Coordinates of C-alpha atoms in Angstrom, one line a residue:
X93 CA 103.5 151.9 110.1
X94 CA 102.5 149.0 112.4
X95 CA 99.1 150.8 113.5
X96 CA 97.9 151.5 110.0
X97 CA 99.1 147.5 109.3
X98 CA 97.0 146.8 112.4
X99 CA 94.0 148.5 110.8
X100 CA 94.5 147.3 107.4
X101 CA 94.6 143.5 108.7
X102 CA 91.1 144.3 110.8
X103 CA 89.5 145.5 107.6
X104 CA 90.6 142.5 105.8
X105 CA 89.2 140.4 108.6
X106 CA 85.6 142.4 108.3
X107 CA 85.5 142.3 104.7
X108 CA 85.9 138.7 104.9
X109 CA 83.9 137.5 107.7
X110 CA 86.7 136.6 110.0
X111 CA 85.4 139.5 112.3
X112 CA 82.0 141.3 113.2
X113 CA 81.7 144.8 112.8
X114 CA 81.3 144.8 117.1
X115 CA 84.4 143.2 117.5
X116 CA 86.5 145.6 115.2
X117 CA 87.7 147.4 118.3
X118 CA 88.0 144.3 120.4
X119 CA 90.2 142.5 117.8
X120 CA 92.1 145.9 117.1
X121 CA 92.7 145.7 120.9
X122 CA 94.5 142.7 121.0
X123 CA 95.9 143.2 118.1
X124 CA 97.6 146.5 119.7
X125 CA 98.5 144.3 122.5
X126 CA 100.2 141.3 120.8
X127 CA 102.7 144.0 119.3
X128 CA 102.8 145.7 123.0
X129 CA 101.8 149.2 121.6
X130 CA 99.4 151.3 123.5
X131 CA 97.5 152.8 121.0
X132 CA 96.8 153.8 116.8
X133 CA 98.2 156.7 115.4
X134 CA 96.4 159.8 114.3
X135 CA 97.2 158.8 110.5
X136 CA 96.4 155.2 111.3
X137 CA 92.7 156.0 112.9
X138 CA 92.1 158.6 109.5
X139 CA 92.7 155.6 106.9
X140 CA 89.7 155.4 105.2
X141 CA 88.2 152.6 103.8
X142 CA 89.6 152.7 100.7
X143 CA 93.2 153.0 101.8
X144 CA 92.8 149.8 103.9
X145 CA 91.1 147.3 101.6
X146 CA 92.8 144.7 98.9
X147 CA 92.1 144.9 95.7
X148 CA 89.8 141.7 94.1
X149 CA 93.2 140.0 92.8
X150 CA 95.3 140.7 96.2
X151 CA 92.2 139.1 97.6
X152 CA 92.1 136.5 95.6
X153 CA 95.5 135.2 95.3
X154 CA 96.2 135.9 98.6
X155 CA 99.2 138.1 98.1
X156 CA 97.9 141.0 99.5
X157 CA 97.5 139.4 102.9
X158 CA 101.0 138.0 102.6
X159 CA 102.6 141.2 101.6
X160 CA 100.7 142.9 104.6
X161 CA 101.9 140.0 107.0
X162 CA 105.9 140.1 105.4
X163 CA 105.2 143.6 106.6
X164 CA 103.8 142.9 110.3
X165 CA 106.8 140.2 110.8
X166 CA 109.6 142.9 109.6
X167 CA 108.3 145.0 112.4
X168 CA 108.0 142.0 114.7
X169 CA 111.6 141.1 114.2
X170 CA 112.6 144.8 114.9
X171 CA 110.7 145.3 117.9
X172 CA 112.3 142.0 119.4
X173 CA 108.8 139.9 119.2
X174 CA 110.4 137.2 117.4
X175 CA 113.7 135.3 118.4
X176 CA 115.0 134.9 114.9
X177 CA 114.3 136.0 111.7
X178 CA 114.0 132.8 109.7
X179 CA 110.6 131.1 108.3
X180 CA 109.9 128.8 111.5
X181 CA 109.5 131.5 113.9
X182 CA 107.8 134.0 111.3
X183 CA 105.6 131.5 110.6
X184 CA 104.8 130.6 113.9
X185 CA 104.2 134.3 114.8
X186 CA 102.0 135.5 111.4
X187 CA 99.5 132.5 112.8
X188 CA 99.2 133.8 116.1
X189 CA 98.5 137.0 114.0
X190 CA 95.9 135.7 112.3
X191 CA 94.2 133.9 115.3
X192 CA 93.8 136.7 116.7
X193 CA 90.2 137.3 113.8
X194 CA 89.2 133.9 114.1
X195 CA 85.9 133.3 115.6
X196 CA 85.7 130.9 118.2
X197 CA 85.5 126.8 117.0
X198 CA 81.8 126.9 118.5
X199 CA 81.2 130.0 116.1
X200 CA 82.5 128.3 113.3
X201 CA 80.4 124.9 113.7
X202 CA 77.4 126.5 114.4
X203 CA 77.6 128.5 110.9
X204 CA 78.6 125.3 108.6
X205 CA 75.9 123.0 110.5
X206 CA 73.1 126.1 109.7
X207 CA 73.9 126.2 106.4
X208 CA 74.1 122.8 105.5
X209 CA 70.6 122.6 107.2
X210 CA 69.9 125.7 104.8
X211 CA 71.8 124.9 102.0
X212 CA 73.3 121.7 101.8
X213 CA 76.0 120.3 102.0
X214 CA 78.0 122.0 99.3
X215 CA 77.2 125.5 100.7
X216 CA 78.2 124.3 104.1
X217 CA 81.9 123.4 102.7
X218 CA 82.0 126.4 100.3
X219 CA 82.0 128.4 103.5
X220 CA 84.6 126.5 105.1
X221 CA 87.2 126.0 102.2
X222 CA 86.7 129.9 102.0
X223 CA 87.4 130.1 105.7
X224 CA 90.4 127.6 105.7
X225 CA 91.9 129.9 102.9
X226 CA 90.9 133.8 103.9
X227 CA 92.7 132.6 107.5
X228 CA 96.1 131.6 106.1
X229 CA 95.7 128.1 106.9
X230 CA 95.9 127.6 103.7
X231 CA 98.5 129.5 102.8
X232 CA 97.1 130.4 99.0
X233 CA 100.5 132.5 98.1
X234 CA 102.5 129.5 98.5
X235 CA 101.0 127.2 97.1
X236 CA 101.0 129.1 93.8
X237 CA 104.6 128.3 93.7
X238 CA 103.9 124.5 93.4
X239 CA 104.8 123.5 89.6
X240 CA 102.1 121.7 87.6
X241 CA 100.8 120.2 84.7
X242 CA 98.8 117.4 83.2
X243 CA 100.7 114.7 81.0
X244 CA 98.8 112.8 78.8
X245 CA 99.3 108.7 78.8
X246 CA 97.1 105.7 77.8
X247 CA 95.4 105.7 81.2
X248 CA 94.5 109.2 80.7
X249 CA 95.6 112.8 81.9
X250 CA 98.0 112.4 84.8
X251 CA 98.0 115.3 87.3
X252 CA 102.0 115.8 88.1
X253 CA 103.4 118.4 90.7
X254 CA 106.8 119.2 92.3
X255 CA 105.4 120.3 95.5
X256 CA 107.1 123.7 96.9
X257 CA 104.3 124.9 99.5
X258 CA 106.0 123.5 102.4
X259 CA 108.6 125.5 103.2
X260 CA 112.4 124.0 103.8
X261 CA 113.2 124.1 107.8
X262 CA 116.4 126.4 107.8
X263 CA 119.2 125.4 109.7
X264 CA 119.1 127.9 113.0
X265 CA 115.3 126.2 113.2
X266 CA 116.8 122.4 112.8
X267 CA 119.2 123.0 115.7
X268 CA 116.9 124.6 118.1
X269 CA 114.1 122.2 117.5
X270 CA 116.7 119.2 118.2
X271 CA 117.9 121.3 121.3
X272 CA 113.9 122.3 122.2
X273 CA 112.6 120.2 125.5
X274 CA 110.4 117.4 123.2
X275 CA 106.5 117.1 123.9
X276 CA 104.3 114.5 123.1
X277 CA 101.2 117.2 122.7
X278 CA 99.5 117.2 119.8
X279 CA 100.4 113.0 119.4
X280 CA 100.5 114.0 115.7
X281 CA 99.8 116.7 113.5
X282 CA 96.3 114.9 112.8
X283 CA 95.1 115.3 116.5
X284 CA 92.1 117.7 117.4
X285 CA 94.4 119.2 120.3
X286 CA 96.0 120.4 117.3
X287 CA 92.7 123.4 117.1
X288 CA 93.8 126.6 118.6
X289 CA 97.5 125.2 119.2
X290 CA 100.5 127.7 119.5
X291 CA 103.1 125.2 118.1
X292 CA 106.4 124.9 118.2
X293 CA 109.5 124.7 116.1
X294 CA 109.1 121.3 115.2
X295 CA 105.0 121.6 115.4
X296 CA 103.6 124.0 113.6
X297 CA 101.1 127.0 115.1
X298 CA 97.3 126.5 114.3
X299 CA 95.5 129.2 116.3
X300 CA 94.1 129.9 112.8
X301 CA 92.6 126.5 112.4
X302 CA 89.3 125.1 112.9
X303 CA 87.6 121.5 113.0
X304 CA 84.1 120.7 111.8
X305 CA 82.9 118.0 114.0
X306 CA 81.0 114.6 112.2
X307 CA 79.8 111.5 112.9
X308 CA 80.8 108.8 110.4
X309 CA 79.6 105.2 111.1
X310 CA 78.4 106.4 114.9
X311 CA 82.2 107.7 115.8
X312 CA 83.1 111.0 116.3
X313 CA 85.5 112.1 113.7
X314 CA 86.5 115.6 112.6
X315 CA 86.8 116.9 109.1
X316 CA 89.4 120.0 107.8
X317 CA 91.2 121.1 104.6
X318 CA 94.9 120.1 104.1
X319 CA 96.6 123.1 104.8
X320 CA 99.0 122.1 101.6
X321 CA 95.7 121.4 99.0
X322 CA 97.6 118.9 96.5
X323 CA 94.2 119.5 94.6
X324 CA 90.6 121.3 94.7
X325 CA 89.4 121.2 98.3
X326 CA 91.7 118.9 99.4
X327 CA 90.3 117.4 103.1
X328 CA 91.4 114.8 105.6
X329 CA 88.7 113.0 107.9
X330 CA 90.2 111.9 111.0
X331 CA 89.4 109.8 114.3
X332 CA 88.8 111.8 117.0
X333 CA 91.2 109.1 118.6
X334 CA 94.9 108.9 118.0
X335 CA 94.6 105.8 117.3
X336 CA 96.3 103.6 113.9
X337 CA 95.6 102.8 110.6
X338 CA 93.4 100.5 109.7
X339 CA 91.5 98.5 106.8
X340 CA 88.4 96.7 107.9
X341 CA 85.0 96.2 107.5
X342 CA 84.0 99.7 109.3
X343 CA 86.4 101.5 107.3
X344 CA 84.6 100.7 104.1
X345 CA 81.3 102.1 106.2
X346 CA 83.1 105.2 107.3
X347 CA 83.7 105.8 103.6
X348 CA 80.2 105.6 102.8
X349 CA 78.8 107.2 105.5
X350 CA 81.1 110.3 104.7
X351 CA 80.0 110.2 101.1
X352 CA 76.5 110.2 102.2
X353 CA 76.8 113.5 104.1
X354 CA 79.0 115.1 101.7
X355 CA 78.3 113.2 98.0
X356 CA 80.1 115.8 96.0
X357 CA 83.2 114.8 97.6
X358 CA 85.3 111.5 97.0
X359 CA 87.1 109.9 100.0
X360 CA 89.5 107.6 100.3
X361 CA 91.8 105.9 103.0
X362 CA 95.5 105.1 102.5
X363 CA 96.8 101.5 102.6
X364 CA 97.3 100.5 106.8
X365 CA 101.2 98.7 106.4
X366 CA 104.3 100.2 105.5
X367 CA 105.8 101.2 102.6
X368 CA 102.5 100.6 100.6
X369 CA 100.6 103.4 103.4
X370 CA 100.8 107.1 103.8
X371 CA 102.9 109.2 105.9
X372 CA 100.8 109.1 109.2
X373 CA 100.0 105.2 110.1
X374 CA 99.9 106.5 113.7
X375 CA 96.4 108.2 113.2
X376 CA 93.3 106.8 111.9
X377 CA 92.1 109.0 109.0
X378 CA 90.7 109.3 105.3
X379 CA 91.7 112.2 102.5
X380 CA 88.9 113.5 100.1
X381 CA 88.1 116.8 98.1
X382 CA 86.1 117.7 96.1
X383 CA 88.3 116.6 92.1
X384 CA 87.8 113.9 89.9
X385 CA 91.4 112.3 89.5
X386 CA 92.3 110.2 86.0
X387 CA 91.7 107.1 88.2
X388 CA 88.5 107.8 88.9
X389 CA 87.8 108.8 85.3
X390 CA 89.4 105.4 84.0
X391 CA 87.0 103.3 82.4
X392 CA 86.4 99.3 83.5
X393 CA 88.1 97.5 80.8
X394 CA 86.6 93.8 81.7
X395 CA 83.5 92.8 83.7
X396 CA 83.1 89.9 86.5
X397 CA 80.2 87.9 88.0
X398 CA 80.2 86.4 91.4
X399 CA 78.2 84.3 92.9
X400 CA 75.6 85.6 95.7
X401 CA 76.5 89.4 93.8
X402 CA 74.8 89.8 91.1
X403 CA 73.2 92.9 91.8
X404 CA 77.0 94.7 92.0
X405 CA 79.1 95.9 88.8
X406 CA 82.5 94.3 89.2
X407 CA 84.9 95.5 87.0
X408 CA 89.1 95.3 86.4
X409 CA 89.6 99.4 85.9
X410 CA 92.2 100.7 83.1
X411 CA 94.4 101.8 85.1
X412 CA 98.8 100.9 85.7
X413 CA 97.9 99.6 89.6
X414 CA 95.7 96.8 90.4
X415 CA 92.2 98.4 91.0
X416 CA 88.4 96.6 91.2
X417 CA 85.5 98.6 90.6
X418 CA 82.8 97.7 92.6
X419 CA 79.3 100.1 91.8
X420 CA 75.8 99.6 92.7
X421 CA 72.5 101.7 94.4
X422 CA 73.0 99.6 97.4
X423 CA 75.5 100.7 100.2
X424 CA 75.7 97.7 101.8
X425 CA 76.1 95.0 99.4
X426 CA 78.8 96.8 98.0
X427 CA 80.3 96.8 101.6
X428 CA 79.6 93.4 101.9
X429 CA 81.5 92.1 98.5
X430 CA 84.3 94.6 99.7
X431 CA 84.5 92.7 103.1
X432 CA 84.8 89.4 101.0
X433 CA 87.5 90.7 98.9
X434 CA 89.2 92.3 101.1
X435 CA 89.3 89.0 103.5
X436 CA 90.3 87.2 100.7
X437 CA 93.2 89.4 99.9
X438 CA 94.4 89.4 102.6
X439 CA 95.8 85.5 103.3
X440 CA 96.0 85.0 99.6
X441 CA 99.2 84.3 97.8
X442 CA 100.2 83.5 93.7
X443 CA 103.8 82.9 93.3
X444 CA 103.9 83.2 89.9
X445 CA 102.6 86.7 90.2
X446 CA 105.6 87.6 93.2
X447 CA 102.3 87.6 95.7
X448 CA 102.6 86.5 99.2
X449 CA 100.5 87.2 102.2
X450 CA 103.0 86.8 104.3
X451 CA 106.9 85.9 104.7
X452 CA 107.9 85.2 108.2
X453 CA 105.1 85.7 110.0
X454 CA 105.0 89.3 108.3
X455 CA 101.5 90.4 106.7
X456 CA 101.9 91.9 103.1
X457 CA 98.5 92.3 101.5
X458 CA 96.6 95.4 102.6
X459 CA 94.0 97.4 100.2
X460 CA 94.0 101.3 99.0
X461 CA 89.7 102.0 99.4
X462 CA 88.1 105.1 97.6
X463 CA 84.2 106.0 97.7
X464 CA 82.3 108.2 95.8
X465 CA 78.9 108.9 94.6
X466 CA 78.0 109.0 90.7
X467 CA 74.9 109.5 89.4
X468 CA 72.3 107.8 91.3
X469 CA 74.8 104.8 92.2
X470 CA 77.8 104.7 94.5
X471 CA 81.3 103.4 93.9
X472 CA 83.8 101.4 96.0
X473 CA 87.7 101.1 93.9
X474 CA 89.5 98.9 95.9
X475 CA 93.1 99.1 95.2
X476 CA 95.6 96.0 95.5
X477 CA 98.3 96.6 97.2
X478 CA 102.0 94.2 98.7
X479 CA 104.5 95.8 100.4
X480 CA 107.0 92.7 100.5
X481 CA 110.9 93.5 99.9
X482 CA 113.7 91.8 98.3
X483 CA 117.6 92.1 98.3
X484 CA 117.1 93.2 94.7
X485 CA 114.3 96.2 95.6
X486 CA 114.7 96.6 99.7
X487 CA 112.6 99.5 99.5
X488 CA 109.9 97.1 98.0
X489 CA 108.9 95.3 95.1
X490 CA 105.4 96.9 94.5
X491 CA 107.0 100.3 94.9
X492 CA 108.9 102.8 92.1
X493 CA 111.5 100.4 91.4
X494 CA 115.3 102.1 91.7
X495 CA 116.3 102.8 88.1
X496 CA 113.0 105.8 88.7
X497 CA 114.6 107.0 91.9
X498 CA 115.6 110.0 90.3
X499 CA 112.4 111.3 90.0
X500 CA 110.2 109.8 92.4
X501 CA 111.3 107.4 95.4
X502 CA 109.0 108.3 98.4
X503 CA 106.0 105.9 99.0
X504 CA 103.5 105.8 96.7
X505 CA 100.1 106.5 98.5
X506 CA 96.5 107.6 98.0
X507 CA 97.3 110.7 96.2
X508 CA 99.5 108.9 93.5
X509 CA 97.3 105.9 93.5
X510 CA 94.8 108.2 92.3
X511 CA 96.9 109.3 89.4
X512 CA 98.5 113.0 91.2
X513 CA 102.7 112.6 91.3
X514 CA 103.7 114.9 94.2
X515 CA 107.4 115.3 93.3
X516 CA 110.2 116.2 95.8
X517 CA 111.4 120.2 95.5
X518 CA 114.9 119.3 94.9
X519 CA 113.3 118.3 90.6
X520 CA 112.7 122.3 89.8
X521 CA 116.3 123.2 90.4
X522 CA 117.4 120.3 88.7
X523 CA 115.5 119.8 85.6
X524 CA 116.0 123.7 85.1
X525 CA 119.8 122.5 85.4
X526 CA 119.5 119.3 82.9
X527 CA 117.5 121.6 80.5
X528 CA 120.6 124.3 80.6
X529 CA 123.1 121.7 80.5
X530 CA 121.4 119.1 77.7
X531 CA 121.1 122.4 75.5
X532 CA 124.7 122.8 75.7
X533 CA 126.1 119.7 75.1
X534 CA 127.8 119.1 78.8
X535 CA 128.4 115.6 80.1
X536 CA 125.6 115.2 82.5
X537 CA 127.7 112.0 84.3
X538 CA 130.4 114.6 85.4
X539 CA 127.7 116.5 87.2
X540 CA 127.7 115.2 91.0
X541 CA 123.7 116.2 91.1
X542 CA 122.4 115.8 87.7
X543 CA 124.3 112.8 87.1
X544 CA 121.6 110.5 87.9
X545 CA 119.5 111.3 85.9
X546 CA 122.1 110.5 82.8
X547 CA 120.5 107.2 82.1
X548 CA 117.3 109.3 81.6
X549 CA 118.4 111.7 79.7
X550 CA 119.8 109.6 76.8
X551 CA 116.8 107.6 77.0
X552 CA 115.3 110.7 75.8
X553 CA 118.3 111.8 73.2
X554 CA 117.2 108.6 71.5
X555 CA 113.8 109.4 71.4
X556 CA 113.5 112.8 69.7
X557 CA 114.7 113.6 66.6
X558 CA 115.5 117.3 67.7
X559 CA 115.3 118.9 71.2
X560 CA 116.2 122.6 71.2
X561 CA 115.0 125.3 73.4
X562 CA 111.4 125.5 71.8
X563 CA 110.7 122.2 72.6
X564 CA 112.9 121.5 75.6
X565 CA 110.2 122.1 78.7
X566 CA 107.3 120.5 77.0
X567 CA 109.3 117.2 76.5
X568 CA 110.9 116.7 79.8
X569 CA 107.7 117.6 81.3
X570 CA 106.1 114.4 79.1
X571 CA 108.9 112.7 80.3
X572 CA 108.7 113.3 83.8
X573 CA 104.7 112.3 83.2
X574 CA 105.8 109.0 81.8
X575 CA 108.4 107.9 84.6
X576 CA 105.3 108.7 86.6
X577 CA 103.1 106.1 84.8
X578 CA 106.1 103.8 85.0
X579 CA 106.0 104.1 89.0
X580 CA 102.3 103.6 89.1
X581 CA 103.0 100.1 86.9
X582 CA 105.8 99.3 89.1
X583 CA 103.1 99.8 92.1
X584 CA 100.8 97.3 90.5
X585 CA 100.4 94.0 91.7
X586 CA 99.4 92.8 88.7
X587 CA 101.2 93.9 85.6
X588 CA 99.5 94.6 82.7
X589 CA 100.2 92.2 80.5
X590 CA 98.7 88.4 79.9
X591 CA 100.5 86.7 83.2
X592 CA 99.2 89.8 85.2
X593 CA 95.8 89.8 83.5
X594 CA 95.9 86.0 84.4
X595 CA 96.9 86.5 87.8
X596 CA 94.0 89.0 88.6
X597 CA 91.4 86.6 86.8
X598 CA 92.7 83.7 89.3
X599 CA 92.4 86.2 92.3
X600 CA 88.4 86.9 91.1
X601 CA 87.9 83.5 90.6
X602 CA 88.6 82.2 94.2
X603 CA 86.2 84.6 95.7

């Protein structure tokens, strides 16, 4: 049934704007050719529209293009087209699949910059979120397995996921990788060379991908969706240099200039030193989207004046990390207060707050910047941020301390500042485990995987007066909510309470 597969992926492809009705028998073509057949069948050419298009929900959810591909890879596999049968070479094959209906990048750019001219600038990223997700780039069937849910806390309505959308690298795909001759093209997976790139087994395909082109601060940058969307329209702005992290005064103007162009977005850049930074230090570049997280919704709990600024709002935010508020109609004296703070924080120290700049000639104050536009004014939150380590917390003082390891230990960067917990897949085996196994009365310490998350668990036991299987999901989901709030405070600079709220007064003061 390969041909009428064939035929059913072209339609999709037409009925989503991925091809032109005059290229249905060119992309039908090398479609034939990619699966080294020679021609359709009879009962493949008589399909009539009908039997070849998705219904609104397949459409919509995506799982009509994934069943059709699952299909396309079996036959793949059978006809010897693919090595092994595993996720890292289907996955690698389904994407040159799909890059065979992509329009070219020039195609692509030339539609977004029209309508944006046309329609603005939400139009013009409409089209290309729609794009990023009818290609498979985003892969919208697996990112509906990600769990979520929203805990409420006194800072407001956390966003918490255990992110499953990336898919575990199989064994057979591990080996080969290590085996694989190692190439240092793409640098990184943020790198334009990235557009139109076969991949690998340890770099993954993107002949389905597409970069929009922009100018930010007069430096070519390029803008694209995360293929993984932790949230609504989730983009990353990136150098078109591979070049590193870093927090400066043009960063704060790239932030601006971004917002400018596309004011119904936020954007934001992670920290630029270990351990308090994200993933990718090696590659200059921002995430935004197009969601309003709790941290943005928190209110600013106390006012400051200073000197020379009058015409800025400065404001301590409610929030469990250190965050100023700055707000005002004018781009750059916001800019030129965050310069000032940012100087500032960077050589200052208050050792009765753990702060030091540096320890051995090692720097340790850096800053977590997020723009956006609201209302008629713009916003700067600059976020506070130390990565220095001690015997007692190695992996860092202003980082989810150990007895929250459990649940969260990776670094805690831009996302989570923001207020979203992206969770390691191991917790949805595991707290479907604990549920089982606190229902039943077992001893959790004897259990070599759940057993550290004991300490936890009777924290809880002490807290509810009943758990039972009613009850059971919506508590340990609060709970898992509230461990992440307790990360966030750990992450803090300043802790919320009188010494912290002293500390953070002091730090105002000397600017």
């Amino acid at each position: 049934m390969i041909q009428c597969d064939i035929r059913r992926l072209v339609k999709y492809g037409t009925d989503n704007g991925l091809v032109q009705r005059e290229d249905i028998i060119y992309t039908t073509n090398r479609l034939l050719e990619l699966f080294k057949l020679d021609d359709l069948t009879e009962e493949a050419e008589n399909l009539s529209d009908e039997d070849l298009s998705f219904t609104e929900e397949e459409l919509e959810s995506g799982k009509g293009l994934e069943s059709l591909l699952k299909s396309m890879l079996d036959y793949a596999y059978e006809a010897g087209l693919i090595e092994e049968n595993t996720t890292a070479y289907r996955d690698l094959f389904d994407t040159k699949i799909m890059g065979m209906l992509m329009p070219r990048p020039g195609e692509v750019i030339d539609t977004f910059e029209r309508i944006y001219k046309s329609a603005g600038s939400e139009a013009a990223t409409d089209y290309y979120y729609k794009l990023s997700r009818d290609s498979d780039y985003i892969r919208r069937y697996r990112i509906s397995k990600d769990v979520k849910w929203v805990s409420k806390t006194e800072y407001g309505d956390l966003d918490i996921t255990i992110n499953l959308s990336k898919p575990e690298k199989d064994p057979k795909a591990i080996a080969a990788a290590k085996n694989a001759k190692q190439s240092g093209y793409p640098k990184c997976l943020l790198c334009r060379e990235n557009e139109g790139y076969a991949g690998r087994l340890n770099h993954p395909a993107r002949q389905n991908h597409r970069i929009i082109p922009v100018t930010i601060n007069g430096c070519a940058w390029g803008f694209q969706y995360s293929p993984y969307v932790y949230y609504n329209e989730h983009c990353i702005v990136f150098n078109s240099q591979h070049v590193p992290m870093k927090i400066e005064h043009a960063t704060f103007c790239k932030l601006f200039d971004f917002v400018k162009q596309f004011p119904h977005y936020f954007v934001g850049s992670n920290a630029d030193l270990p351990i308090v930074g994200g993933s990718i230090l090696s590659h200059d570049h921002f995430q935004g989207g197009h969601y309003e997280f709790a941290m943005a919704k928190a209110p600013v709990e106390k006012e400051y004046k200073i000197g020379g600024f009058e015409d800025v709002e400065i404001g301590r935010v409610k929030w469990p990390m250190s965050v100023i508020r700055l707000s005002g109609k004018d781009i750059g004296r916001i800019i030129k207060l965050a310069d000032k703070i940012l100087n500032s924080w960077r050589g200052y120290s208050d050792e009765k707050c753990f702060i030091f700049a540096e320890t051995e000639g090692e720097p340790h104050n850096t800053i977590t910047p997020i723009a956006r536009k609201r209302g008629n004014k713009y916003e700067l939150d600059l976020v506070l941020r130390n990565n220095i380590t001690t015997k007692e917390h190695p992996l860092g003082v202003f980082h989810p301390h150990a007895k929250l390891h459990h649940i969260k230990k990776e670094n805690i960067g831009l996302i989570e500042v923001m207020g979203l917990a992206v969770l390691p897949a191991r917790l949805k085996t595991e707290m479907a485990d604990l549920k089982k196994a606190m229902l039943s009365g077992a001893d959790i310490r004897k259990d070599e995987v759940l057993e550290k998350h004991a300490d936890w668990v009777d924290e809880i036991k002490a807290k509810y007066n009943e758990i039972n299987a009613s009850n059971i999901d919506k508590i340990i989901e609060d709970e898992i909510g509230l461990v992440f709030m307790q990360v966030l405070e750990d992450a803090g600079v300043y802790k919320r309470d009188e010494q912290g709220f002293e500390g953070f007064d002091r730090f105002l003061a000397s600017l």
